[in-house]
Coordinates of C-alpha atoms in Angstrom, one line a residue:
X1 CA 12.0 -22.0 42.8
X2 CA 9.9 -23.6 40.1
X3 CA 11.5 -25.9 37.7
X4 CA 13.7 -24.3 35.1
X5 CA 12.1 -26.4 31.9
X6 CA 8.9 -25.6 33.1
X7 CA 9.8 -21.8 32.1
X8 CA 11.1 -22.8 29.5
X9 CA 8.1 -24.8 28.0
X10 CA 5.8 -22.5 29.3
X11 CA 7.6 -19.3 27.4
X12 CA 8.2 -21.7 24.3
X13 CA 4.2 -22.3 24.4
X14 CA 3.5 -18.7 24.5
X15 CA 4.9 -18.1 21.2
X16 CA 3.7 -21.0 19.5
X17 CA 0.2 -20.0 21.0
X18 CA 0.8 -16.4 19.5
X19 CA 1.8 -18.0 16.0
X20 CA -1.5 -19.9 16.1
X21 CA -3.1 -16.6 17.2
X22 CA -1.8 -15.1 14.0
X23 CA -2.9 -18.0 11.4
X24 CA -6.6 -18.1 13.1
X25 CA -7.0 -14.4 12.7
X26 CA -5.8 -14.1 9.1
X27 CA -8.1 -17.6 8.6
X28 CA -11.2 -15.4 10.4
X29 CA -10.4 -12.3 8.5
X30 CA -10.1 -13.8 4.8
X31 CA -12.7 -17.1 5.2
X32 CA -15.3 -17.0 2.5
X33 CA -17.4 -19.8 4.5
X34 CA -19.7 -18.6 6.9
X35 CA -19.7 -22.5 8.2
X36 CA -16.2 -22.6 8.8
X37 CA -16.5 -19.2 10.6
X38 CA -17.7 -20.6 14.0
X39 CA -14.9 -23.1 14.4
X40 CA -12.5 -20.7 13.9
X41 CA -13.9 -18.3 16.5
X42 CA -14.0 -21.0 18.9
X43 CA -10.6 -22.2 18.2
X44 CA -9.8 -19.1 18.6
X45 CA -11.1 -18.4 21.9
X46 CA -10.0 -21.5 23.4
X47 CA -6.2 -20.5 22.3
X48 CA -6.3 -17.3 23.9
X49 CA -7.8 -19.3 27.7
X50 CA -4.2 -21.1 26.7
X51 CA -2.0 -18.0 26.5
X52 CA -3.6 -16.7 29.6
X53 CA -3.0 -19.3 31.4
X54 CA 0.3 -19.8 30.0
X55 CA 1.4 -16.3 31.1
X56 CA -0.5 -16.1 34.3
X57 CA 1.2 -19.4 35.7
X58 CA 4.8 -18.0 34.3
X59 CA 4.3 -14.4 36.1
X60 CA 2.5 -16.5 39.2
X61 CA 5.7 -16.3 41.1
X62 CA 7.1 -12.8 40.4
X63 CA 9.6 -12.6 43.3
X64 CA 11.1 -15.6 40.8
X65 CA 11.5 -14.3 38.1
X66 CA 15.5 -13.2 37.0
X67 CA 15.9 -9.3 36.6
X68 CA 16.8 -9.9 32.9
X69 CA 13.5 -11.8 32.7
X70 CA 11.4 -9.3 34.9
X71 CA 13.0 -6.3 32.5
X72 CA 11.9 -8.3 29.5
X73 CA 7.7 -8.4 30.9
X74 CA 7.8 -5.1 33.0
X75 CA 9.9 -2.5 31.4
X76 CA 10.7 -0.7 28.2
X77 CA 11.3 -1.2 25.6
X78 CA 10.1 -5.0 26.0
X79 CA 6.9 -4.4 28.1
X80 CA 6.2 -8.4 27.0
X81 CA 2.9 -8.2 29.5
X82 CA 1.7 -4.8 28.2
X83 CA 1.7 -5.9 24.6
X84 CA 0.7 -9.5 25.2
X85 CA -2.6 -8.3 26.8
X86 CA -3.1 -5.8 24.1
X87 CA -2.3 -8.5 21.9
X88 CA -4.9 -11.0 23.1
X89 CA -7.7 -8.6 23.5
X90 CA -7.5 -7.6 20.0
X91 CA -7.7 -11.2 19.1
X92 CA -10.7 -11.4 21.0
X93 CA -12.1 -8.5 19.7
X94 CA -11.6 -10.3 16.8
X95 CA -13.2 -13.7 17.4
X96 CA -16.1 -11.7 18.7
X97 CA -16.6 -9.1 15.5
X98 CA -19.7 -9.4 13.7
X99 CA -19.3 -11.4 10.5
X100 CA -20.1 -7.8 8.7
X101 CA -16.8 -6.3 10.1
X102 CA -14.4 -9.4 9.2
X103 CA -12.5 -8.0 6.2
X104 CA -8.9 -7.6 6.3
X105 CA -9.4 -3.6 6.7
X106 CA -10.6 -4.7 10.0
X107 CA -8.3 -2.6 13.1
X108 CA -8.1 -5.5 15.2
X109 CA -7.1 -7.6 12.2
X110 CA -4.5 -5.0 11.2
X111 CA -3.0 -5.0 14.8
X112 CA -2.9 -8.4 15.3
X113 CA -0.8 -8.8 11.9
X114 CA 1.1 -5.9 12.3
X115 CA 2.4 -6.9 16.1
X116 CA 2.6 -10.2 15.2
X117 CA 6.7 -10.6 14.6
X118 CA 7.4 -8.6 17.0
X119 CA 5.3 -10.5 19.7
X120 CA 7.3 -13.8 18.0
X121 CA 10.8 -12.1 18.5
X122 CA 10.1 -10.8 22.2
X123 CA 9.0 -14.3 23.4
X124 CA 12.5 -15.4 21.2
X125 CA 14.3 -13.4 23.6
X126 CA 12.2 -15.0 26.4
X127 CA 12.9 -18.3 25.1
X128 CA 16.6 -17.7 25.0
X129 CA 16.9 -16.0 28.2
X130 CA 15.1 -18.8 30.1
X131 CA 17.1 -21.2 28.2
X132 CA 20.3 -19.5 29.5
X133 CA 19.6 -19.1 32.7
X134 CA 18.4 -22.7 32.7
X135 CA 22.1 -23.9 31.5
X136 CA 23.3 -22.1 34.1
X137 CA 21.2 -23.8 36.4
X138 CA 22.5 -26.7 34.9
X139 CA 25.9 -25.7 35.1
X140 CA 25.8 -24.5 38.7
X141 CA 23.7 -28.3 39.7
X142 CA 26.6 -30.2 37.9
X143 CA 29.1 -28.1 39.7
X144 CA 27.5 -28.7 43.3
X145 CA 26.7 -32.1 43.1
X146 CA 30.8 -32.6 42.0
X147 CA 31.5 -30.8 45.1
X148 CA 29.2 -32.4 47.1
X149 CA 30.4 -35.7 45.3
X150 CA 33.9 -34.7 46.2
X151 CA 33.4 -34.3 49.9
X152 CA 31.3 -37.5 50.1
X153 CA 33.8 -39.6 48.5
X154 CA 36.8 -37.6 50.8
X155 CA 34.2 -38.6 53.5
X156 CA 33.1 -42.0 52.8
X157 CA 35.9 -43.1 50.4
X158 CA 34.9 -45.7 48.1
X159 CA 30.9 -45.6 49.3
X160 CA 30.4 -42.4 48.6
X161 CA 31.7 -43.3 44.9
X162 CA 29.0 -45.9 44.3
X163 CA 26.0 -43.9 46.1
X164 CA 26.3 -40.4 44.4
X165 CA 27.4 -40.9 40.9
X166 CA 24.2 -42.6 39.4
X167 CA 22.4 -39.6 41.3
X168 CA 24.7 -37.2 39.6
X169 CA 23.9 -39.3 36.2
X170 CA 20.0 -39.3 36.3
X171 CA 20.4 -35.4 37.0
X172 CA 22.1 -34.8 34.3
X173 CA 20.3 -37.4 32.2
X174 CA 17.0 -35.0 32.6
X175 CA 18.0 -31.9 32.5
X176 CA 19.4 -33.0 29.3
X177 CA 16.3 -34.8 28.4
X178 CA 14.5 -31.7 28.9
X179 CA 16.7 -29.1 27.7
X180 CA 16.4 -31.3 24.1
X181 CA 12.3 -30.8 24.1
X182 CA 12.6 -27.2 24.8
X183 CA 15.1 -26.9 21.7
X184 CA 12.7 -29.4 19.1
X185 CA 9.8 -26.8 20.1
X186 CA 12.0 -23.9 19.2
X187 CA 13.1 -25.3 15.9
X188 CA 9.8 -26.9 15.1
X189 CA 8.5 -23.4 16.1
X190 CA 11.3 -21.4 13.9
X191 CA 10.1 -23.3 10.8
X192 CA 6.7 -22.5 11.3
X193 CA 7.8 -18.7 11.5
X194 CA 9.5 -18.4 8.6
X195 CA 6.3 -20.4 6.6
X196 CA 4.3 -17.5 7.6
X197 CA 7.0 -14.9 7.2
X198 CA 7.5 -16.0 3.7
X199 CA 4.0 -16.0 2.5
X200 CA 2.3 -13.0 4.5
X201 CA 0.2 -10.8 2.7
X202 CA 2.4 -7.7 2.6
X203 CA 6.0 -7.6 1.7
X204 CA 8.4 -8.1 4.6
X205 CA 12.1 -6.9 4.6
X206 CA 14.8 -6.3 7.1
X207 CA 17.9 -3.6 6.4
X208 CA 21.0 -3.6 7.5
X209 CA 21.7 -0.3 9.1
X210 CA 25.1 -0.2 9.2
X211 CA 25.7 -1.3 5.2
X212 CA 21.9 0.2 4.1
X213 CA 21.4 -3.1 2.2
X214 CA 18.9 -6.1 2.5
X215 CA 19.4 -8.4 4.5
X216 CA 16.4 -10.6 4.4
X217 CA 12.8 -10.7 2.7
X218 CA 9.9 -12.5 1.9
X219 CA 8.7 -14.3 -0.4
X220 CA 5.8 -11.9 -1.3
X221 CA 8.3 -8.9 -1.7
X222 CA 10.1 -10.6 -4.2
X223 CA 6.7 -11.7 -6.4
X224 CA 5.5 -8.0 -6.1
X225 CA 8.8 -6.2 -7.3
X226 CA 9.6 -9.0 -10.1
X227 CA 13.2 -10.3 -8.6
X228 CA 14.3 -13.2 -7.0
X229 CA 15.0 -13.2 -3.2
X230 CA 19.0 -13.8 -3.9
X231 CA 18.4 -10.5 -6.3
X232 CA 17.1 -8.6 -3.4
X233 CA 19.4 -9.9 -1.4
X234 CA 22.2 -7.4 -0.4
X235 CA 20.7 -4.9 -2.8
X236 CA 20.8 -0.7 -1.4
X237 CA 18.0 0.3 0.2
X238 CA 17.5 3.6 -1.7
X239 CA 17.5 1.7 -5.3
X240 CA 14.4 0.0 -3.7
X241 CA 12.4 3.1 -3.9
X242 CA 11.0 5.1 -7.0
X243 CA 13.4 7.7 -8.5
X244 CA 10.5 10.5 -7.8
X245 CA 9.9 10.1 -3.9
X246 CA 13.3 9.2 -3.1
X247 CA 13.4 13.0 -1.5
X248 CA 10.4 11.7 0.6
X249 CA 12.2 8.3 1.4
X250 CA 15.1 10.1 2.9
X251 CA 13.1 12.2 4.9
X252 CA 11.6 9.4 6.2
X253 CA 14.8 7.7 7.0
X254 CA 15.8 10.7 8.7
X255 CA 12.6 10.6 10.9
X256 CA 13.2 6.9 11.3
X257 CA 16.3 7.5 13.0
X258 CA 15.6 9.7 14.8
X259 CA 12.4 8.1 17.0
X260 CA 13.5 4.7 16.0
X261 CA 9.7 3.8 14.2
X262 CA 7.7 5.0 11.5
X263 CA 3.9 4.2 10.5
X264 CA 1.7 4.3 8.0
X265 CA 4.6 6.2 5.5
X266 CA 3.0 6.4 2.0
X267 CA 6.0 5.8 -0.8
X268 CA 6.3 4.2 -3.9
X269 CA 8.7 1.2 -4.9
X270 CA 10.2 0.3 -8.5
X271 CA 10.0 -3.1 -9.7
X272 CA 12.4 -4.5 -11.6
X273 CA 10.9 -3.7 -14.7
X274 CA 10.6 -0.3 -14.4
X275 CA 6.9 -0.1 -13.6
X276 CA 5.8 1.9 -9.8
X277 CA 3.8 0.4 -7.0
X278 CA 2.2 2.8 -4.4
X279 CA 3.2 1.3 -0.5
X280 CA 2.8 2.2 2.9
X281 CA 5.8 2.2 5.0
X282 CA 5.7 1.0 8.5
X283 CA 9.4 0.0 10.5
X284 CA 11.0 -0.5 13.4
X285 CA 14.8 -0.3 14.5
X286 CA 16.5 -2.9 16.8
X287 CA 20.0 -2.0 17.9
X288 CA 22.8 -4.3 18.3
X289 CA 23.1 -5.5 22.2
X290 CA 26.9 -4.0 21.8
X291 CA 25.9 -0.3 20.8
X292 CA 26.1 -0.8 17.0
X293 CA 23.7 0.3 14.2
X294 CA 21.7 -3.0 14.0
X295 CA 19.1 -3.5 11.6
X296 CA 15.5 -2.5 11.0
X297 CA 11.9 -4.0 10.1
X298 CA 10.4 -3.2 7.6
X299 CA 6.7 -3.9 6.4
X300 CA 6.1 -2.1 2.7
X301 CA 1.9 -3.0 2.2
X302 CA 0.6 -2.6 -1.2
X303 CA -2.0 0.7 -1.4
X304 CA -1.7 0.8 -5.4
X305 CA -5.3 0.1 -5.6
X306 CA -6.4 2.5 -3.0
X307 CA -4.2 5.3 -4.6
X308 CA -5.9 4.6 -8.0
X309 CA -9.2 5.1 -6.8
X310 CA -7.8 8.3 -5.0
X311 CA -7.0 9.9 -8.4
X312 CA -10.1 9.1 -10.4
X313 CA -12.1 10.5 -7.5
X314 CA -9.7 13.8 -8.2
X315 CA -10.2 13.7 -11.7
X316 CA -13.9 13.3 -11.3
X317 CA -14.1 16.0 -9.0
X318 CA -12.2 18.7 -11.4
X319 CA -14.6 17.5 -14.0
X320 CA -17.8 18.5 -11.9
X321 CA -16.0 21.8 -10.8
X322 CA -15.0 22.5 -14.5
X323 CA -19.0 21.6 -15.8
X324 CA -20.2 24.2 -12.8
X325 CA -17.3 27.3 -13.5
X326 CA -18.2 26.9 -17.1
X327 CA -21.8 26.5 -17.0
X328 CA -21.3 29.8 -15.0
X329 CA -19.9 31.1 -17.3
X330 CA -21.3 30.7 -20.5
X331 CA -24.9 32.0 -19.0
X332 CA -23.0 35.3 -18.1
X333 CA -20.5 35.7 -21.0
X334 CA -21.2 38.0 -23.6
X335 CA -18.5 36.5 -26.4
X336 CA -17.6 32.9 -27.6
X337 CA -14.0 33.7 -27.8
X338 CA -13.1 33.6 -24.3
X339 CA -15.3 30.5 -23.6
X340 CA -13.8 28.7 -26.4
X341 CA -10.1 29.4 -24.7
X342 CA -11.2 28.1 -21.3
X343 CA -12.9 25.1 -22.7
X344 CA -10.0 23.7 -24.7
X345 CA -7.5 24.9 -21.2
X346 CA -10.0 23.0 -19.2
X347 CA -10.4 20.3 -21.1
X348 CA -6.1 20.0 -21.8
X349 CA -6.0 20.0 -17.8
X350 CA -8.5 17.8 -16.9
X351 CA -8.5 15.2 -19.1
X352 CA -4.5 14.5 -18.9
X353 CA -4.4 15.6 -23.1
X354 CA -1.6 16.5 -25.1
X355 CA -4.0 18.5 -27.6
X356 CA -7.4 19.9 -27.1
X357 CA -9.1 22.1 -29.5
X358 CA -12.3 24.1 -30.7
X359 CA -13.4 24.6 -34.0
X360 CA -16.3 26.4 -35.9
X361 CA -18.3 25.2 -38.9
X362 CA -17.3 27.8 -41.6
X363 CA -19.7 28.8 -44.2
X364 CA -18.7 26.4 -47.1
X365 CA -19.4 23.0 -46.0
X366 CA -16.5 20.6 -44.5
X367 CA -14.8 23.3 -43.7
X368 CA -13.2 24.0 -39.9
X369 CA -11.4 27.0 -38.4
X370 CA -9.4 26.7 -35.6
X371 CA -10.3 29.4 -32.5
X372 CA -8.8 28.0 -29.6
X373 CA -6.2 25.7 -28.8
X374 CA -3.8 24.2 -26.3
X375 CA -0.5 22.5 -27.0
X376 CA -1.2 23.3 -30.9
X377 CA 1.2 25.6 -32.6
X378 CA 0.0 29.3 -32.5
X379 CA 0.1 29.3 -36.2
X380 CA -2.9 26.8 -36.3
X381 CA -5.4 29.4 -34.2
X382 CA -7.3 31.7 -36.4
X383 CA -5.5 30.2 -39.6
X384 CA -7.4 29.8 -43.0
X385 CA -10.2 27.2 -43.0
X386 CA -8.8 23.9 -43.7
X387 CA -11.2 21.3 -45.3
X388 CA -12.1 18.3 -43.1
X389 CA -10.5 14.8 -44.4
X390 CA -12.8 12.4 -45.6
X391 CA -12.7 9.2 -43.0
X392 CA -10.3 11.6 -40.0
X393 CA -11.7 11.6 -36.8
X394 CA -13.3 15.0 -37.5
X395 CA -15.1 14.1 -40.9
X396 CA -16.3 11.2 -38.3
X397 CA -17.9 13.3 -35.6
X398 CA -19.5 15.8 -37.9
X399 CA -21.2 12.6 -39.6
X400 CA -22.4 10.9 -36.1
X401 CA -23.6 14.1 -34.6
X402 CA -22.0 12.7 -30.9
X403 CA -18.5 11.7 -29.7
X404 CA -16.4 9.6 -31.6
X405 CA -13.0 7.9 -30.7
X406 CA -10.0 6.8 -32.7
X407 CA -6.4 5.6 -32.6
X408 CA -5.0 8.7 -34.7
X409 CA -2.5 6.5 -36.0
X410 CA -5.5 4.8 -38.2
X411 CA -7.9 7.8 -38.8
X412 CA -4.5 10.5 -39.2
X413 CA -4.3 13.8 -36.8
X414 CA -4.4 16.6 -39.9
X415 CA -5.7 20.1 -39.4
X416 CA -4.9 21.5 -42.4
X417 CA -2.6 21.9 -45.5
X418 CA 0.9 20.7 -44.0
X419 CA 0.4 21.5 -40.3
X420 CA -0.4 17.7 -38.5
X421 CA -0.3 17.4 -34.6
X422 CA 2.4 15.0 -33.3
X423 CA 1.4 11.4 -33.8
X424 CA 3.8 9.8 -32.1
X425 CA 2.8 11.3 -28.9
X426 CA -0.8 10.3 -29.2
X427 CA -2.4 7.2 -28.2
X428 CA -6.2 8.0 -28.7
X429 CA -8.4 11.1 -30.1
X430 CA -12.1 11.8 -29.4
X431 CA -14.3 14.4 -30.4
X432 CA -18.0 16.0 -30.1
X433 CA -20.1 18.0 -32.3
X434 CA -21.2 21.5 -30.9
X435 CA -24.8 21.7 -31.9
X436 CA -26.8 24.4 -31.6
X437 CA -30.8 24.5 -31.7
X438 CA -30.8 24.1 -35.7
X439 CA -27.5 22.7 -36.6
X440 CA -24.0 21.9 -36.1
X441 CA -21.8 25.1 -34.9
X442 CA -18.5 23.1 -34.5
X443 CA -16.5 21.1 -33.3
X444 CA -14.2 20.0 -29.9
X445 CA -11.4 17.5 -29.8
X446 CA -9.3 16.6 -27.7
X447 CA -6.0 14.0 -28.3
X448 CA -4.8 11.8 -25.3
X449 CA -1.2 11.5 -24.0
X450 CA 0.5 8.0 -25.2
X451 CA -0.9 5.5 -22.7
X452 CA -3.9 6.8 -21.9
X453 CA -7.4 6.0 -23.5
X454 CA -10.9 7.8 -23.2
X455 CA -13.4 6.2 -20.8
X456 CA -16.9 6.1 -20.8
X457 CA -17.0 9.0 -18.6
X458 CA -14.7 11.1 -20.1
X459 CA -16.8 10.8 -23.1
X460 CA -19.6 12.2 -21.7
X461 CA -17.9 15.0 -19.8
X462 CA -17.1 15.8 -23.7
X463 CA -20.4 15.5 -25.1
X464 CA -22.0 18.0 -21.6
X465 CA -19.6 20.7 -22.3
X466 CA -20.3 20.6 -26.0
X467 CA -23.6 20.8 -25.1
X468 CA -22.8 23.3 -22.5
X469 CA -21.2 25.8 -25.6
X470 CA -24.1 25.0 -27.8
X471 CA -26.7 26.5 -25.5
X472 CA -24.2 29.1 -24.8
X473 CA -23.3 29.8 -28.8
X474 CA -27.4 30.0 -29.3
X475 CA -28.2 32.5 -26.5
X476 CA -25.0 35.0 -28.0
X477 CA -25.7 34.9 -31.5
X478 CA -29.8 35.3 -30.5
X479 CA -28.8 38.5 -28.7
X480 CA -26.5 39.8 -31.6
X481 CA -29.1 39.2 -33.8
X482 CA -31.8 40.9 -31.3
X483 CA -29.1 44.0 -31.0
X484 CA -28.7 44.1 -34.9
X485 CA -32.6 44.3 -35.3
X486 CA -32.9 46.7 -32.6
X487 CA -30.3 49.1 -34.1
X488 CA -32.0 48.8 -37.8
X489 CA -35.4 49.6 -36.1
X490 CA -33.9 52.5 -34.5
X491 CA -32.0 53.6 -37.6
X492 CA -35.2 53.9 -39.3
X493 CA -37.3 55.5 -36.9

């Protein structure tokens, strides 16, 4: 049989080669310096010749492996030589992307970083296995070679005495010798572990099952919610997660265990000041070797960003859809009044507002009427005229001719006598003259939600529906006007 510290070296190597595996990807997938690129590669390469070779002379001899050690390569759940090789060709997918694909959206990136503990804490149990049986080994040796010792010295009497103990000594001597390397390599190994555990990229956190608390996190989990790791410490899982997808987290749970994993589950986490990150949930459940609940991984990766650009890509597309239904529209309708109602409805739903409205240009001059409105008080639709405040946002877009913005708090929200919108629920108010082919017709304007702000776009989404009702306004009142002639002429003939 081959020499116990040799399996034990050679299984400590493999997961220091698999560490270095990990920090040469993540160097490959985030390097800004094309110059440094082809180091890396080769560096890379050359460590994965290493781990074959390392796991091709440790599996050389199978009919020596231990059954605990042939479970741990061969069959489930382990399946050490199934992953390892999925493992390494992924890396060398890697090392051989073009320079193009190297981001860290990259697949074989992703599973590389995503395997990468659990790679670490199979070899562990590798480690430790062949570090038990080699005890034993060492165990059993000392045992024989006191026997043997025994019956020598029953057999030779005081000969046997001087002959066999220093023999029994060296033995001892290096197994113990080597037994010490195999544990400096594990520790140095261990510290090097929890380096990269601590400052990976996503946020890493392990649960106990049993207590549904925290048992352990990283570094980067604790920077993105805003505690300290002895905060998160011990904390309940469920007070982790954002008071609105909690339902969704407990389903989760549920399907977590039930198959033991989930991937790729998109949740949101609290911080601890209130504020909500968007994550993806990805974890796995290791059971205690006695039966008992155990624990699970957890890996919570930060998709705020993506789900940002989600919604404005939404938004935008209601926008477009709203511009094409109403441009329908206002070529076909035969009345103002009902395009007026779906523009303010439209414009209250799409642009997140807590007031829209549309008014005409009465006959004496400043002077607006209401005709359709959302989130107003119905008393404020088809009112009396009210007379346009010198310097309010409204006596500022009649005077530009365009869209306007204002903090309402500044420029005042009146509409007429006594009535005034809600201030104190408003952060920002913009509005747009509708202008017809010889003057202005009216007016749109729309006040934002607290926190929110008009953009550049939704600016001109405001300015292409006014214009949108302009057109619209000048077609219906030239057909009235057309039907009133008609009906004179016809009255008269």
């Amino acid at each position: 049989m081959r020499d116990d510290a040799l399996q034990v070296n050679l299984a400590g190597r493999q997961r220091l080669l698999v560490e270095r595996i990990g920090t040469l990807s993540n160097a490959i997938a985030h390097t800004g310096d094309p110059r440094q690129l082809a180091p890396l590669r080769a560096e890379l390469a050359a460590t994965l010749v290493e781990i074959e070779d390392a796991h091709n002379t440790l599996l050389a001899d199978f009919g020596a492996l231990s059954p605990a050690v042939e479970a741990l390569y061969f069959r489930p759940p382990a399946e050490i030589d199934t992953g390892l090789r999925k493992f390494t060709d992924s890396a060398r997918a890697l090392a051989n992307a073009s320079a193009d694909s190297l981001a860290t959206d990259n697949v074989d990136f992703h599973y590389i970083q995503d395997k990468l503990f659990t790679m670490v804490a199979l070899l562990d149990q590798v480690v430790a296995q062949y570090q038990a049986e080699s005890e034993q080994a060492v165990e059993h040796s000392i045992a024989m070679d006191i026997l043997l010792g025994g019956i020598t010295l029953l057999a030779l009497l005081g000969t046997g005495l001087f002959i066999f103990r220093p023999m029994e000594r060296r033995t001892l001597a290096r197994h113990a010798r080597q037994l010490e390397a195999a544990n400096k390599a594990l520790r140095d190994s261990e510290r090097k572990l929890q380096l990269q555990y601590d400052n990976a990229p996503d946020m890493l956190l392990s649960i106990d099952l049993e207590t549904q608390r925290v048992v352990r996190c990283n570094a980067t989990t604790a920077s993105k919610l805003g505690y300290t790791k002895d905060e998160l410490i011990g904390m309940p899982r469920s007070e982790l997660y954002a008071p609105g997808c909690r339902r969704r987290a407990m389903a989760a749970f549920s399907e977590f265990h039930d198959t033991g994993r989930v991937d790729d589950i998109e949740l949101q986490a609290q911080c601890k000041d209130g504020s909500i990150i968007d994550v993806s949930l990805s974890a796995v459940h290791y059971r205690d070797s006695d039966g008992g609940a155990g624990y699970s991984d957890a890996i919570w990766r930060d998709i705020s960003a993506r789900k940002r650009a989600e919604r404005e890509i939404a938004k935008r597309d209601r926008k477009l859809t709203t511009l094409y239904l109403l441009g329908e529209q206002m070529l076909l309708s035969k009345a103002l009044a009902p395009m007026m109602h779906n523009l303010a409805y439209c414009l209250y739903e799409t642009l997140d507002a807590k007031y829209a409205l549309v008014c005409s240009l009465g006959p004496v001059k400043n002077q607006l009427s209401v005709e359709a409105g959302v989130g107003i008080p119905r008393s404020c639709i088809a009112a009396e005229p009210f007379t346009v405040e010198q310097g309010s946002l409204a006596d500022l877009a009649l005077r530009s001719g365009g869209v306007v913005s204002a903090v309402p708090g500044e420029v005042g929200c009146r509409l007429y006598g006594t009535e005034y919108l809600d201030a104190e629920q408003v952060s920002h108010g913009f509005a747009c003259t509708i202008t017809g082919s010889r003057e202005a017709l009216g007016l749109i304007m729309v006040f934002l939600k607290r926190g929110n702000a008009p953009s550049d776009e939704d600016k001109d989404y405001l300015q292409s529906l006014a214009n949108l009702l302009g057109v619209a306004a000048d077609r219906i009142l030239q057909e009235q006007h057309m039907g009133r002639s008609q009906a004179r002429r016809s009255r008269l003939g």
